[in-house]
Phi, psi and omega in degrees: 000129183285165182295320181297322179293320179297315178298321179296318179296316179296318180298316180296323179295313180296319182297315181295320180288325179295322180288336182265346184295142180220096180273353182242034184295122178257359180084006181284158177257001181287120183296325180295318179292318179298320179297318178294323179295320179290321175299317179298319180296315180297316179296320179300313181295316181297313180297320181294316180295315180298317180298316180295323178294317179297316179296320178298315179296318182298309183286344175281332185268315187285155173248161181228155180267134179235128179274123178252130180239128175245115181274138180046060186290150171270167181295327177293321176296322178297314180302324184290340181240011186295339184283348180284125183295326184279004183299131181221124181230098179294136180276141172277339174236117187265342180244115184233131178291144180301328184295345180287336183221002180232134173234123179242132181225123175275140175250110190280156174299146185299337180304316184284357177236013186265179177294341188281358172242013181275159178298323182296318179294318178297318178296321178299316179292325178293319176298319178297320179295313182293331181285326191239013186299322184276356180249357187259161175258176186298334182262008184285133179303322183297330184273347184229347186299321182299323179288320180296316183283334170296320178295318179299314180297319179295319180293320176300313181293320179298317179296317179298315180298318181294319179295317179299317180295315181292324177296318179297317178297318179296315184289337177272358176287146183268137170261117190250120174215129178279336179232145177300127178265160183296157181300318181297313179294321179300311181295323178296315181293317180292320177300319178296319179295318180294316178300318178297318178298314182295326180281321186282322185302310178296325181296318178295318179298313181291326180299318178294316181295317180293328177297316178296318178299316181295318179297318180297316182292317182293330180271355181056038175289143176238125176272167177299324181292335180275347183274134180283355183243018180293140183243148171301146186299331179298331183284347183262348191297330181258014180268143183295321187287350177291334179293333181266004179071026182254129174243122186290151175222077189280336189230143175215024178247131180254135171238115188264162183295338179274005176095351180275155178224159174200159183247131186286343180273357183277165178297344180264022184299326182292337179258007179279102181199157181196182186290147176272145179243155172226105191070235180260006184251148175277133176280113186303127173082345185268137184235155171221171181174194183298318180247115186303317183292321178297318178294320179296322179299330182268003183266161169241170181257027185305318184296335186268012166261002182255107184294327180297314179299318181295320180295324178295316180299318187261015186298327183272349185274336184083355179265155177247129181240134184271140178291167175284154183241004183299158184272358183231077182290343183267009179288126182289152183296327181293333175291316177300317182292323179295339176261006183055035177064021180260122176282312185217140170257126174250146179212149175233132180238126184249110175292327180298318178295320177299317179298316182295321180285325175296321176048065180297135179285333177200161171232134179226148179204160179248145177233146175258125181214160180267155179288135175275177186301315183293325178295319179296318179299316179297320179296315181296320178297319181292331180271343186300315182300316180293317178297317181299315180296319181295316181289328176296330178279322187278320188297320176298323178296317181295318183286318186275331186247318185274316184299319177299322179295314179297320181296317180294321179296319179294317181296317181296321180296321180292320182288337181270359179294135181296138179280143180293136181266126180252112179276122180274127179273117180263126181295137179215182178273133178252126180257135179276000000 
């Protein structure tokens, strides 16, 4: 027997049984009632099958949102669901100090950690000054180096202290979030805060320093270090004018080794500067002038990368001082100061520490997913009872009340259709 014949046989079997099925059997022997009961059964089965097919198709196509809640999540659990846009993790602690998850460390220029800010180096320069003060000129390294390097040491220490204070203030600042933010956003915000701190701190420091410089210049104040005739205190002890509290200031004109001159009492005193000499030689990169700090800002540390020069300076002290090793000896001092002597800022930011301090009590997110086969079966089973009851109630009404009306309308429409008119042709004479 061929497959087509088998299908035909099966179809006829199902059809015959479907036409004979009676799910609304009342036990009556009335053929008219039995016929209506079978019609009702067929309509009931067809409506039920169509409804189940539509529901199956509907739940197979649509997706639904499911809320997932993770209580007391760990950081690893958070990472596993971090890609969900709807992820929300309320923090149990909303204000967290930066020091809990950020570490910032400045790496200073070697100058501020070198022998040139040590007590031994300052003492060596002071001995050189006391030894040669009466033999030196205003631009002589021996007469001004001790003051310049004391200033360098003070500026290094001042910059370090200011950075330490500002770092402490920054680390005690609160980072406020009521909900855990994503790792990417967290790192961006912290990076922005750190960059702002690194940029603002030197500007504030320099603003104060420049204010002092401007006040000093506008008032034409002269410090002892700026005077070419300052004497060691030992040289004054046997002088008569020391009893009257008078310290002489006879000179304020500079004549530099490059041939330029300037007067410290003039409005251009702040720009009055030129090269420093040691003996008959110019000290490379080092400057002096009316205002020691202004001259220092315009100087470089080129000479202090030369070990021979350093050994000559310290030859009488018995101490050995190591030259600088930086790769940029021509960098001006004002550039170093504008960076607060910091070569590099390093920082580490820990999202894990932030997560631990935030301590979310839960994380929740929604996912969109499609119903699987078992879910669809469960849905259909749960709906089957309701559909069956509804169709058991509706189908008898449709068959007993609605179907007769429809049947009569169809019958009436058929009886009112116009009958075709057949014209009989009667033979006659045709005249041309």
